[in-house]
C-alpha cells in the first residue's frame, strides 16, 4: 500500500476506481481494503467538520446494482463502525435517496455514502458523499483521500452498530405524496395517475423501484416496463439516457405497448429522460424546455441555468415564449447547480439548474440532481393536462430545434493538455474575428461559442476543454440542411494549422 496512488481515485467531487479484474489495461485499484479505509476517512473527516466524536455519528450507506457493490459496501460500513459510528445499511438505493437520508425525519443522518460509478462500465465502482448541506466538493474529497493515505485512525474497542433499514421505501413514499398533493385529482386523489400507462426502463440499474413503489401506488399501469431487475453486468443496454441504444429501446417500448409516457434512468437515478406517447424523445434540449415550461408557470420570469451546449432555439424558447431568463453556464452538473445557488444568493431568482446530460436540480428540492424527482414533476403536469384534454408536449410546441447537430471530440496529444487546450481556444478566437459571417457570442462562460450567420450555415459552434480528459469537445448545430458540414469545413482550415491535435474524429 506504500506506493498506492490515492489521488488517482479522485474524479472531481466523486471517488471512482476499477473494482473488478479482467479488463485489459485496467488494474483493480478499488479493493475491499481501500474501501474500508475510505469509510474510516469519511467518518474521521465528518467528525472533525461537525465537532462530534465518531461514536456519536449516524451514517447511511447504499449502493446501485454493480456486482462489486455488496462486498465494497460492507467494507465501507466496517470501516465506519471500526471508529464507533452507527451505520444504516440501506442496501439498494439511489444517489438522491442517500442525500435525502440526511434530511428525512426519523433518519437525520450526519452523513451518507452512495456506492456507484454512474453509467461507467460494469468493472468500475465509486463513492459519492453527502451531508445535510449536499454533496461534498472537490476539495473535501481531496481531504478524505489524504486521510485514507495517512491511515491514522482512532479505532475503538467496541465497534458501532450496522443496522439494516429500508430507506428507498421511505424515499419513494415522499415522491408518492408529492405527486398526490400536487395533482389534487378531484375524483381519485389517492391514484391521480389512474388511466395512464407509463413504462419505466431502469437499464438493470437501481431505478426499478420507481415502477412498483411510486407509479403503481398512484394507479398507473406499468405493464411493458423493462429491465427493472438489478443486474450489475447491464446485459440489455447501458443505463444512460444519453446513450443512443438505451433511448431507442425505451422509445420502441412505448410504441409497442401504446403507452402514454416512458421514463428512463441512469444507473444511480440522478439522471433521467422521458418519451412521449408518440415515441419521441424528451431528452437534452427538449427535456430542458419541458421542465422549464413547468417551472416558469410556477415561478414566472425566473432564471433557468443550463450548461454551455444548449441550443439557440432553447434560449429563444425560454426567453421569448416562456418569458423567463436563460443563463447558459459551464458544463458539469456541479457547476450548473452551484451557479444557480449563487444567483439566488445575489437576489436573482432561479428554481432550476439542468444539464443536457439529464442532471436536473430544483430549488424546491435542495438543488439535488434527482432523476426521479424530475420525472415526478413531469408526471404531475401529465396528469393535469390529461384532465384538461391536452398533451404534455403541447407545452413545447413552439420550441425550435436545430436541423442538424454534431459533437466531435478532438484529442490533444501533449502531456500539459489543459494549458495547450486553452491556447488552442485562444487562437480560435483570433481566427473567428477574421471570418466575415462568424461572431463571438457574448456572456459565454466556457471555451468559445460562435454564431455562424451566413444562410448556408445558420447555426453555432462551441469549442471547450473537457473537464477531466485531454480532449477538446466541439459541438456544432445548424438550422439548415448541410449547415454543419459547411461550418466544419471552415473550422478545418483552422484546425489543420494546429499541431498535436488528432483530427481523425472529423472524418
CSV table of C-alpha atoms in Angstrom, one decimal:
chain,number,residue,atom,x,y,z
A,1,UNK,CA,0.0,0.0,0.0
A,2,UNK,CA,3.0,2.3,0.3
A,3,UNK,CA,3.1,3.1,-3.4
A,4,UNK,CA,-0.6,3.2,-3.9
A,5,UNK,CA,-1.8,6.3,-5.8
A,6,UNK,CA,-4.7,7.6,-3.8
A,7,UNK,CA,-5.1,10.7,-5.9
A,8,UNK,CA,-5.9,8.6,-8.9
A,9,UNK,CA,-9.2,7.6,-7.2
A,10,UNK,CA,-10.5,11.2,-7.3
A,11,UNK,CA,-12.9,12.1,-10.1
A,12,UNK,CA,-13.9,15.7,-9.4
A,13,UNK,CA,-16.3,15.5,-6.4
A,14,UNK,CA,-16.6,11.7,-6.5
A,15,UNK,CA,-14.3,8.8,-6.0
A,16,UNK,CA,-14.1,6.2,-8.8
A,17,UNK,CA,-12.0,3.2,-9.5
A,18,UNK,CA,-11.7,-0.2,-11.1
A,19,UNK,CA,-13.3,-2.8,-8.8
A,20,UNK,CA,-13.3,-5.9,-10.9
A,21,UNK,CA,-10.3,-7.6,-12.6
A,22,UNK,CA,-10.3,-9.0,-16.1
A,23,UNK,CA,-10.4,-5.9,-18.4
A,24,UNK,CA,-7.1,-5.3,-20.2
A,25,UNK,CA,-5.0,-2.3,-19.0
A,26,UNK,CA,-7.5,-1.6,-16.1
A,27,UNK,CA,-5.8,-2.9,-12.9
A,28,UNK,CA,-8.0,-3.0,-9.8
A,29,UNK,CA,-7.5,0.0,-7.6
A,30,UNK,CA,-10.7,0.0,-5.6
A,31,UNK,CA,-10.4,-3.1,-3.3
A,32,UNK,CA,-12.2,-4.0,-0.1
A,33,UNK,CA,-9.2,-2.8,1.9
A,34,UNK,CA,-9.2,0.5,0.1
A,35,UNK,CA,-13.0,0.8,0.6
A,36,UNK,CA,-12.6,0.2,4.3
A,37,UNK,CA,-10.1,3.0,4.7
A,38,UNK,CA,-12.3,5.3,2.7
A,39,UNK,CA,-15.1,4.6,5.2
A,40,UNK,CA,-12.8,5.4,8.0
A,41,UNK,CA,-11.5,8.5,6.3
A,42,UNK,CA,-15.0,9.9,5.7
A,43,UNK,CA,-16.0,9.2,9.3
A,44,UNK,CA,-12.9,10.9,10.6
A,45,UNK,CA,-13.4,13.9,8.2
A,46,UNK,CA,-17.0,14.3,9.2
A,47,UNK,CA,-16.4,14.0,12.9
A,48,UNK,CA,-13.9,16.9,12.6
A,49,UNK,CA,-16.2,19.0,10.5
A,50,UNK,CA,-19.2,18.5,12.9
A,51,UNK,CA,-17.0,18.7,16.0
A,52,UNK,CA,-18.6,15.4,17.2
A,53,UNK,CA,-16.9,12.2,18.3
A,54,UNK,CA,-17.2,9.5,15.7
A,55,UNK,CA,-19.1,7.4,18.2
A,56,UNK,CA,-22.0,9.9,18.1
A,57,UNK,CA,-22.3,9.8,14.3
A,58,UNK,CA,-25.2,8.2,12.5
A,59,UNK,CA,-24.3,7.3,8.9
A,60,UNK,CA,-26.0,5.6,6.0
A,61,UNK,CA,-24.6,3.6,3.0
A,62,UNK,CA,-26.4,2.5,-0.1
A,63,UNK,CA,-25.4,1.1,-3.5
A,64,UNK,CA,-26.5,0.6,-7.1
A,65,UNK,CA,-26.7,-2.7,-8.9
A,66,UNK,CA,-23.0,-3.2,-9.6
A,67,UNK,CA,-21.7,-6.7,-8.9
A,68,UNK,CA,-18.8,-5.3,-6.8
A,69,UNK,CA,-21.3,-3.3,-4.7
A,70,UNK,CA,-22.2,-5.7,-1.8
A,71,UNK,CA,-18.5,-6.5,-1.0
A,72,UNK,CA,-17.2,-3.0,-1.2
A,73,UNK,CA,-20.2,-1.6,0.7
A,74,UNK,CA,-19.7,-4.0,3.5
A,75,UNK,CA,-16.1,-2.9,3.7
A,76,UNK,CA,-17.0,0.8,3.8
A,77,UNK,CA,-19.5,0.1,6.6
A,78,UNK,CA,-17.0,-2.0,8.5
A,79,UNK,CA,-14.6,0.9,8.3
A,80,UNK,CA,-17.1,3.3,9.7
A,81,UNK,CA,-18.1,1.0,12.5
A,82,UNK,CA,-14.5,0.4,13.4
A,83,UNK,CA,-14.4,4.0,14.6
A,84,UNK,CA,-17.6,3.6,16.6
A,85,UNK,CA,-20.0,5.2,14.2
A,86,UNK,CA,-23.5,3.7,13.9
A,87,UNK,CA,-24.4,2.8,10.3
A,88,UNK,CA,-27.7,2.2,8.4
A,89,UNK,CA,-27.3,-0.4,5.7
A,90,UNK,CA,-29.9,0.7,3.2
A,91,UNK,CA,-28.8,-1.8,0.5
A,92,UNK,CA,-30.1,-1.0,-3.0
A,93,UNK,CA,-30.7,2.7,-3.3
A,94,UNK,CA,-30.4,5.8,-5.5
A,95,UNK,CA,-27.9,8.6,-5.2
A,96,UNK,CA,-30.6,11.2,-4.5
A,97,UNK,CA,-32.1,8.9,-1.8
A,98,UNK,CA,-28.8,8.8,0.0
A,99,UNK,CA,-28.8,12.6,0.3
A,100,UNK,CA,-32.4,12.5,1.5
A,101,UNK,CA,-31.3,10.2,4.3
A,102,UNK,CA,-29.5,13.2,5.8
A,103,UNK,CA,-32.6,15.4,5.9
A,104,UNK,CA,-35.5,13.0,6.4
A,105,UNK,CA,-37.0,13.0,9.9
A,106,UNK,CA,-36.5,9.6,11.6
A,107,UNK,CA,-33.2,9.2,9.8
A,108,UNK,CA,-31.4,12.6,10.0
A,109,UNK,CA,-28.1,11.0,9.2
A,110,UNK,CA,-24.9,13.1,9.8
A,111,UNK,CA,-23.6,11.8,6.5
A,112,UNK,CA,-24.2,9.3,3.8
A,113,UNK,CA,-22.4,7.4,1.0
A,114,UNK,CA,-23.7,6.1,-2.3
A,115,UNK,CA,-21.7,3.3,-3.9
A,116,UNK,CA,-21.9,3.9,-7.6
A,117,UNK,CA,-19.9,4.8,-10.8
A,118,UNK,CA,-23.0,6.2,-12.6
A,119,UNK,CA,-23.1,4.9,-16.2
A,120,UNK,CA,-19.5,3.7,-16.3
A,121,UNK,CA,-18.8,0.0,-17.3
A,122,UNK,CA,-19.5,-2.9,-15.0
A,123,UNK,CA,-16.0,-3.2,-13.7
A,124,UNK,CA,-16.0,0.3,-12.2
A,125,UNK,CA,-17.4,1.5,-8.9
A,126,UNK,CA,-17.1,4.5,-6.7
A,127,UNK,CA,-18.3,6.6,-3.8
A,128,UNK,CA,-20.4,9.7,-3.6
A,129,UNK,CA,-20.5,11.5,-0.2
A,130,UNK,CA,-23.3,13.6,1.3
A,131,UNK,CA,-24.1,15.7,4.4
A,132,UNK,CA,-27.2,17.7,5.0
A,133,UNK,CA,-25.6,20.6,3.1
A,134,UNK,CA,-25.4,18.5,0.0
A,135,UNK,CA,-22.8,16.6,-2.0
A,136,UNK,CA,-19.2,17.1,-1.0
A,137,UNK,CA,-16.9,19.4,-3.0
A,138,UNK,CA,-13.7,18.5,-4.9
A,139,UNK,CA,-11.6,19.9,-2.0
A,140,UNK,CA,-13.4,17.7,0.5
A,141,UNK,CA,-12.7,14.6,-1.5
A,142,UNK,CA,-9.0,15.5,-1.6
A,143,UNK,CA,-9.0,15.8,2.2
A,144,UNK,CA,-10.7,12.4,2.6
A,145,UNK,CA,-8.2,10.8,0.3
A,146,UNK,CA,-5.3,12.4,2.2
A,147,UNK,CA,-6.7,10.9,5.5
A,148,UNK,CA,-7.1,7.5,3.8
A,149,UNK,CA,-3.5,7.6,2.7
A,150,UNK,CA,-2.2,8.6,6.2
A,151,UNK,CA,-4.2,5.7,7.7
A,152,UNK,CA,-4.1,7.2,11.2
A,153,UNK,CA,-7.5,6.3,12.6
A,154,UNK,CA,-8.8,6.1,16.2
A,155,UNK,CA,-10.1,2.6,16.4
A,156,UNK,CA,-12.5,1.7,19.2
A,157,UNK,CA,-12.7,-1.4,21.4
A,158,UNK,CA,-16.4,-1.8,20.7
A,159,UNK,CA,-17.5,-1.3,17.1
A,160,UNK,CA,-20.5,0.8,16.2
A,161,UNK,CA,-23.7,-0.9,15.0
A,162,UNK,CA,-24.7,-1.7,11.4
A,163,UNK,CA,-28.5,-1.8,11.1
A,164,UNK,CA,-30.5,-2.7,8.0
A,165,UNK,CA,-33.1,-0.1,7.1
A,166,UNK,CA,-35.4,0.1,4.0
A,167,UNK,CA,-34.9,3.7,3.2
A,168,UNK,CA,-35.8,3.5,-0.5
A,169,UNK,CA,-39.4,2.8,0.5
A,170,UNK,CA,-39.4,5.9,2.7
A,171,UNK,CA,-37.9,8.0,-0.2
A,172,UNK,CA,-40.4,6.6,-2.7
A,173,UNK,CA,-43.3,7.4,-0.5
A,174,UNK,CA,-42.1,11.0,-0.4
A,175,UNK,CA,-42.5,11.1,-4.2
A,176,UNK,CA,-45.9,9.5,-4.0
A,177,UNK,CA,-47.2,12.1,-1.5
A,178,UNK,CA,-45.6,14.9,-3.6
A,179,UNK,CA,-47.5,13.8,-6.7
A,180,UNK,CA,-50.8,13.2,-5.0
A,181,UNK,CA,-50.8,16.6,-3.3
A,182,UNK,CA,-49.7,18.5,-6.4
A,183,UNK,CA,-52.2,16.9,-8.8
A,184,UNK,CA,-55.0,17.0,-6.2
A,185,UNK,CA,-57.3,15.0,-8.5
A,186,UNK,CA,-61.0,15.7,-7.9
A,187,UNK,CA,-62.2,12.1,-8.4
A,188,UNK,CA,-59.3,9.9,-7.3
A,189,UNK,CA,-56.9,11.8,-5.1
A,190,UNK,CA,-55.0,8.6,-4.0
A,191,UNK,CA,-54.5,7.4,-7.6
A,192,UNK,CA,-54.0,10.5,-9.8
A,193,UNK,CA,-52.2,8.5,-12.5
A,194,UNK,CA,-55.2,6.2,-12.9
A,195,UNK,CA,-55.9,5.6,-16.6
A,196,UNK,CA,-52.2,6.3,-17.6
A,197,UNK,CA,-49.9,3.7,-19.0
A,198,UNK,CA,-46.3,4.6,-18.0
A,199,UNK,CA,-43.3,2.5,-18.9
A,200,UNK,CA,-40.1,2.5,-16.9
A,201,UNK,CA,-36.7,1.4,-18.2
A,202,UNK,CA,-34.2,1.1,-15.4
A,203,UNK,CA,-31.5,-0.4,-17.5
A,204,UNK,CA,-30.9,-3.0,-14.8
A,205,UNK,CA,-29.7,-0.2,-12.5
A,206,UNK,CA,-31.2,1.0,-9.2
A,207,UNK,CA,-34.2,2.7,-10.6
A,208,UNK,CA,-36.7,-0.2,-10.9
A,209,UNK,CA,-38.3,0.8,-7.6
A,210,UNK,CA,-40.0,3.7,-9.3
A,211,UNK,CA,-42.4,1.4,-11.1
A,212,UNK,CA,-43.5,-0.6,-8.1
A,213,UNK,CA,-43.1,1.9,-5.3
A,214,UNK,CA,-44.1,5.1,-7.0
A,215,UNK,CA,-46.2,4.6,-10.1
A,216,UNK,CA,-48.3,1.6,-9.1
A,217,UNK,CA,-49.5,3.1,-5.8
A,218,UNK,CA,-50.5,6.2,-7.8
A,219,UNK,CA,-52.7,4.0,-10.1
A,220,UNK,CA,-50.5,3.9,-13.2
A,221,UNK,CA,-50.4,0.8,-15.4
A,222,UNK,CA,-46.7,-0.1,-15.6
A,223,UNK,CA,-47.1,-3.2,-17.8
A,224,UNK,CA,-44.4,-3.2,-20.5
A,225,UNK,CA,-41.8,-1.7,-18.2
A,226,UNK,CA,-38.4,-3.3,-18.8
A,227,UNK,CA,-35.0,-4.1,-17.2
A,228,UNK,CA,-36.3,-3.3,-13.7
A,229,UNK,CA,-34.3,-6.1,-12.1
A,230,UNK,CA,-30.9,-5.0,-10.8
A,231,UNK,CA,-28.1,-6.6,-12.8
A,232,UNK,CA,-24.6,-5.1,-12.5
A,233,UNK,CA,-23.5,-6.6,-15.8
A,234,UNK,CA,-26.1,-4.4,-17.6
A,235,UNK,CA,-27.0,-7.1,-20.1
A,236,UNK,CA,-29.6,-5.1,-22.1
A,237,UNK,CA,-28.1,-1.7,-22.6
A,238,UNK,CA,-26.0,0.9,-20.8
A,239,UNK,CA,-28.2,2.6,-18.2
A,240,UNK,CA,-27.6,6.1,-19.6
A,241,UNK,CA,-30.2,8.5,-21.0
A,242,UNK,CA,-27.6,9.9,-23.4
A,243,UNK,CA,-26.9,6.5,-24.9
A,244,UNK,CA,-28.5,6.1,-28.4
A,245,UNK,CA,-29.3,2.4,-27.9
A,246,UNK,CA,-30.8,3.0,-24.5
A,247,UNK,CA,-33.1,5.7,-25.8
A,248,UNK,CA,-34.1,3.7,-28.8
A,249,UNK,CA,-35.1,0.8,-26.5
A,250,UNK,CA,-37.4,2.9,-24.4
A,251,UNK,CA,-38.9,4.7,-27.4
A,252,UNK,CA,-39.7,1.3,-29.0
A,253,UNK,CA,-41.2,0.0,-25.8
A,254,UNK,CA,-43.5,3.0,-25.5
A,255,UNK,CA,-44.8,2.5,-29.1
A,256,UNK,CA,-45.1,-1.3,-28.8
A,257,UNK,CA,-47.1,-1.0,-25.6
A,258,UNK,CA,-49.1,2.0,-26.8
A,259,UNK,CA,-48.1,3.8,-23.6
A,260,UNK,CA,-48.8,7.3,-22.6
A,261,UNK,CA,-45.4,8.0,-21.3
A,262,UNK,CA,-41.9,6.5,-20.9
A,263,UNK,CA,-39.2,7.1,-18.3
A,264,UNK,CA,-35.6,6.0,-18.4
A,265,UNK,CA,-33.0,6.4,-15.6
A,266,UNK,CA,-29.3,6.1,-15.4
A,267,UNK,CA,-27.7,3.6,-13.0
A,268,UNK,CA,-28.0,5.5,-9.8
A,269,UNK,CA,-31.1,7.6,-10.7
A,270,UNK,CA,-29.6,11.0,-10.5
A,271,UNK,CA,-30.3,11.5,-14.2
A,272,UNK,CA,-33.4,10.7,-16.3
A,273,UNK,CA,-35.1,11.3,-19.6
A,274,UNK,CA,-38.6,10.7,-20.9
A,275,UNK,CA,-40.5,9.6,-24.0
A,276,UNK,CA,-43.9,11.0,-25.2
A,277,UNK,CA,-46.9,8.9,-26.4
A,278,UNK,CA,-45.6,9.1,-30.0
A,279,UNK,CA,-42.3,7.5,-29.1
A,280,UNK,CA,-40.4,10.8,-29.4
A,281,UNK,CA,-37.5,11.5,-27.0
A,282,UNK,CA,-37.9,14.1,-24.3
A,283,UNK,CA,-34.2,14.4,-23.8
A,284,UNK,CA,-31.5,17.1,-23.8
A,285,UNK,CA,-32.9,20.4,-25.1
A,286,UNK,CA,-36.5,19.0,-25.2
A,287,UNK,CA,-36.3,17.8,-21.6
A,288,UNK,CA,-34.9,21.2,-20.5
A,289,UNK,CA,-37.6,23.0,-22.5
A,290,UNK,CA,-40.4,20.9,-20.9
A,291,UNK,CA,-39.3,21.2,-17.3
A,292,UNK,CA,-38.6,24.9,-17.9
A,293,UNK,CA,-42.1,25.4,-19.1
A,294,UNK,CA,-43.4,23.8,-15.9
A,295,UNK,CA,-41.1,25.8,-13.6
A,296,UNK,CA,-41.8,29.1,-15.3
A,297,UNK,CA,-45.6,28.5,-14.9
A,298,UNK,CA,-44.9,28.3,-11.1
A,299,UNK,CA,-42.2,31.0,-11.0
A,300,UNK,CA,-42.8,33.5,-13.8
A,301,UNK,CA,-39.7,35.4,-15.0
A,302,UNK,CA,-37.2,33.4,-13.0
A,303,UNK,CA,-33.8,32.2,-14.4
A,304,UNK,CA,-33.2,28.8,-15.9
A,305,UNK,CA,-29.5,27.8,-15.6
A,306,UNK,CA,-28.2,25.3,-18.1
A,307,UNK,CA,-24.8,24.1,-19.3
A,308,UNK,CA,-22.9,25.6,-22.3
A,309,UNK,CA,-24.0,23.3,-25.1
A,310,UNK,CA,-27.8,24.1,-25.1
A,311,UNK,CA,-29.2,25.2,-28.4
A,312,UNK,CA,-30.1,28.7,-29.6
A,313,UNK,CA,-33.7,27.5,-30.1
A,314,UNK,CA,-33.9,26.6,-26.4
A,315,UNK,CA,-32.7,30.0,-25.4
A,316,UNK,CA,-35.3,31.7,-27.6
A,317,UNK,CA,-38.0,29.4,-26.2
A,318,UNK,CA,-37.2,30.2,-22.6
A,319,UNK,CA,-36.8,33.9,-23.1
A,320,UNK,CA,-39.3,34.8,-25.8
A,321,UNK,CA,-42.0,32.1,-25.5
A,322,UNK,CA,-41.9,31.5,-21.7
A,323,UNK,CA,-40.7,35.0,-20.8
A,324,UNK,CA,-38.1,33.6,-18.4
A,325,UNK,CA,-34.3,34.2,-18.4
A,326,UNK,CA,-31.8,31.7,-19.8
A,327,UNK,CA,-28.4,31.7,-18.1
A,328,UNK,CA,-26.1,29.4,-20.1
A,329,UNK,CA,-23.1,28.4,-17.9
A,330,UNK,CA,-20.4,25.8,-17.9
A,331,UNK,CA,-20.6,22.1,-18.5
A,332,UNK,CA,-20.6,19.9,-15.4
A,333,UNK,CA,-23.7,19.4,-13.3
A,334,UNK,CA,-21.9,20.7,-10.2
A,335,UNK,CA,-21.1,23.9,-12.0
A,336,UNK,CA,-24.6,24.4,-13.1
A,337,UNK,CA,-26.1,23.8,-9.7
A,338,UNK,CA,-23.5,26.0,-7.9
A,339,UNK,CA,-24.2,28.8,-10.3
A,340,UNK,CA,-28.0,28.6,-9.7
A,341,UNK,CA,-27.3,28.7,-5.9
A,342,UNK,CA,-25.1,31.7,-6.4
A,343,UNK,CA,-27.7,33.6,-8.5
A,344,UNK,CA,-30.3,33.1,-5.7
A,345,UNK,CA,-27.8,34.4,-3.1
A,346,UNK,CA,-27.3,37.6,-5.2
A,347,UNK,CA,-31.1,38.1,-5.5
A,348,UNK,CA,-31.7,36.6,-8.9
A,349,UNK,CA,-34.5,34.1,-8.6
A,350,UNK,CA,-33.6,30.7,-10.1
A,351,UNK,CA,-35.6,27.5,-9.5
A,352,UNK,CA,-34.0,25.1,-12.0
A,353,UNK,CA,-30.4,24.1,-12.8
A,354,UNK,CA,-30.2,21.5,-15.5
A,355,UNK,CA,-27.5,20.0,-17.8
A,356,UNK,CA,-28.2,18.5,-21.2
A,357,UNK,CA,-26.9,15.1,-19.8
A,358,UNK,CA,-30.2,14.8,-17.8
A,359,UNK,CA,-28.9,16.1,-14.4
A,360,UNK,CA,-31.7,18.4,-13.2
A,361,UNK,CA,-31.8,20.1,-9.8
A,362,UNK,CA,-34.6,22.2,-8.4
A,363,UNK,CA,-34.5,24.8,-5.7
A,364,UNK,CA,-37.7,23.3,-4.1
A,365,UNK,CA,-35.8,20.0,-3.7
A,366,UNK,CA,-32.5,21.1,-2.1
A,367,UNK,CA,-31.0,21.7,-5.5
A,368,UNK,CA,-30.5,18.0,-5.6
A,369,UNK,CA,-29.9,16.4,-9.0
A,370,UNK,CA,-32.6,13.8,-8.7
A,371,UNK,CA,-33.8,12.0,-11.8
A,372,UNK,CA,-36.8,10.5,-10.0
A,373,UNK,CA,-37.9,13.9,-8.7
A,374,UNK,CA,-37.5,15.5,-12.1
A,375,UNK,CA,-39.8,12.9,-13.8
A,376,UNK,CA,-42.2,13.2,-10.9
A,377,UNK,CA,-42.6,16.9,-11.8
A,378,UNK,CA,-43.3,15.8,-15.4
A,379,UNK,CA,-45.9,13.3,-14.3
A,380,UNK,CA,-47.7,15.9,-12.2
A,381,UNK,CA,-48.1,18.0,-15.3
A,382,UNK,CA,-49.0,14.9,-17.4
A,383,UNK,CA,-51.9,14.2,-15.0
A,384,UNK,CA,-53.1,17.8,-15.1
A,385,UNK,CA,-53.1,18.1,-18.9
A,386,UNK,CA,-54.9,14.8,-19.2
A,387,UNK,CA,-57.7,16.2,-17.2
A,388,UNK,CA,-57.8,19.2,-19.5
A,389,UNK,CA,-57.8,17.1,-22.6
A,390,UNK,CA,-54.4,18.2,-23.8
A,391,UNK,CA,-50.9,16.7,-24.4
A,392,UNK,CA,-47.9,17.2,-22.3
A,393,UNK,CA,-45.8,18.1,-25.3
A,394,UNK,CA,-48.2,21.0,-26.1
A,395,UNK,CA,-46.0,22.9,-23.6
A,396,UNK,CA,-43.1,22.8,-26.0
A,397,UNK,CA,-45.0,23.1,-29.3
A,398,UNK,CA,-43.1,26.3,-30.2
A,399,UNK,CA,-39.6,25.0,-29.4
A,400,UNK,CA,-37.4,25.5,-32.5
A,401,UNK,CA,-35.0,22.6,-32.8
A,402,UNK,CA,-31.9,22.5,-35.0
A,403,UNK,CA,-32.0,20.7,-38.3
A,404,UNK,CA,-28.5,19.2,-37.7
A,405,UNK,CA,-26.2,18.7,-34.8
A,406,UNK,CA,-22.9,17.0,-34.2
A,407,UNK,CA,-20.3,16.6,-31.5
A,408,UNK,CA,-16.6,16.0,-32.4
A,409,UNK,CA,-14.1,15.1,-29.7
A,410,UNK,CA,-10.6,16.3,-30.7
A,411,UNK,CA,-7.9,14.5,-28.7
A,412,UNK,CA,-4.9,16.6,-27.5
A,413,UNK,CA,-1.5,14.8,-28.0
A,414,UNK,CA,0.6,16.7,-25.4
A,415,UNK,CA,1.1,16.0,-21.6
A,416,UNK,CA,0.2,19.5,-20.5
A,417,UNK,CA,-3.1,19.3,-22.2
A,418,UNK,CA,-5.0,21.9,-20.2
A,419,UNK,CA,-2.7,24.8,-21.0
A,420,UNK,CA,-2.3,23.6,-24.6
A,421,UNK,CA,-6.1,23.3,-25.0
A,422,UNK,CA,-6.6,26.8,-23.6
A,423,UNK,CA,-4.1,28.2,-26.1
A,424,UNK,CA,-6.0,26.5,-29.0
A,425,UNK,CA,-9.2,28.1,-27.8
A,426,UNK,CA,-7.4,31.5,-27.7
A,427,UNK,CA,-6.1,31.0,-31.3
A,428,UNK,CA,-9.6,30.1,-32.4
A,429,UNK,CA,-10.9,33.4,-31.1
A,430,UNK,CA,-8.5,35.2,-33.3
A,431,UNK,CA,-9.4,33.1,-36.3
A,432,UNK,CA,-13.1,33.8,-35.7
A,433,UNK,CA,-12.6,37.6,-35.7
A,434,UNK,CA,-11.2,37.3,-39.2
A,435,UNK,CA,-14.3,35.5,-40.6
A,436,UNK,CA,-17.0,37.6,-42.2
A,437,UNK,CA,-20.1,35.7,-41.0
A,438,UNK,CA,-18.8,34.5,-37.7
A,439,UNK,CA,-19.0,36.4,-34.4
A,440,UNK,CA,-18.2,35.6,-30.8
A,441,UNK,CA,-21.2,35.1,-28.6
A,442,UNK,CA,-21.2,37.4,-25.6
A,443,UNK,CA,-21.6,36.3,-22.0
A,444,UNK,CA,-20.0,33.0,-22.7
A,445,UNK,CA,-18.6,31.2,-19.6
A,446,UNK,CA,-16.8,28.3,-21.2
A,447,UNK,CA,-14.5,27.9,-24.2
A,448,UNK,CA,-15.5,29.9,-27.3
A,449,UNK,CA,-19.1,30.0,-28.6
A,450,UNK,CA,-19.5,31.4,-32.1
A,451,UNK,CA,-22.6,32.4,-34.1
A,452,UNK,CA,-22.5,31.5,-37.8
A,453,UNK,CA,-24.8,33.8,-39.6
A,454,UNK,CA,-24.5,33.0,-43.3
A,455,UNK,CA,-27.6,31.5,-44.9
A,456,UNK,CA,-25.5,28.4,-45.7
A,457,UNK,CA,-24.5,27.8,-42.1
A,458,UNK,CA,-27.2,29.5,-39.9
A,459,UNK,CA,-26.0,28.0,-36.7
A,460,UNK,CA,-23.4,28.0,-34.0
A,461,UNK,CA,-20.4,26.0,-32.6
A,462,UNK,CA,-18.8,25.7,-29.2
A,463,UNK,CA,-15.2,24.6,-28.6
A,464,UNK,CA,-14.3,23.9,-25.0
A,465,UNK,CA,-11.8,22.0,-22.9
A,466,UNK,CA,-13.0,18.7,-21.3
A,467,UNK,CA,-13.3,18.8,-17.5
A,468,UNK,CA,-11.0,15.8,-17.0
A,469,UNK,CA,-9.7,14.4,-20.3
A,470,UNK,CA,-7.2,15.6,-22.9
A,471,UNK,CA,-10.0,16.4,-25.3
A,472,UNK,CA,-11.5,19.5,-26.9
A,473,UNK,CA,-15.2,18.7,-27.4
A,474,UNK,CA,-16.6,20.6,-30.4
A,475,UNK,CA,-20.4,21.0,-30.6
A,476,UNK,CA,-21.9,22.2,-33.9
A,477,UNK,CA,-25.6,22.9,-34.7
A,478,UNK,CA,-27.3,24.3,-37.8
A,479,UNK,CA,-30.9,25.2,-38.7
A,480,UNK,CA,-30.3,24.4,-42.4
A,481,UNK,CA,-29.5,21.1,-44.2
A,482,UNK,CA,-25.8,20.9,-44.9
A,483,UNK,CA,-25.0,23.6,-42.4
A,484,UNK,CA,-23.0,21.5,-40.0
A,485,UNK,CA,-20.8,20.4,-42.9
A,486,UNK,CA,-20.3,24.0,-44.0
A,487,UNK,CA,-19.2,25.1,-40.5
A,488,UNK,CA,-17.0,22.0,-40.1
A,489,UNK,CA,-15.2,22.7,-43.4
A,490,UNK,CA,-14.4,26.2,-42.3
A,491,UNK,CA,-13.2,25.0,-38.9
A,492,UNK,CA,-10.9,22.5,-40.5
A,493,UNK,CA,-9.0,25.4,-42.2
A,494,UNK,CA,-8.1,26.5,-38.6
A,495,UNK,CA,-7.5,23.1,-37.1
A,496,UNK,CA,-5.2,21.8,-39.9
A,497,UNK,CA,-2.8,24.6,-38.9
A,498,UNK,CA,-2.6,23.4,-35.3
A,499,UNK,CA,-0.1,20.8,-34.2
A,500,UNK,CA,-0.6,17.9,-31.7
A,501,UNK,CA,-4.3,17.5,-32.4
A,502,UNK,CA,-5.9,14.2,-33.5
A,503,UNK,CA,-8.4,15.3,-36.2
A,504,UNK,CA,-9.5,11.8,-37.2
A,505,UNK,CA,-12.8,12.3,-35.5
A,506,UNK,CA,-13.7,14.8,-38.2
A,507,UNK,CA,-13.8,12.0,-40.9
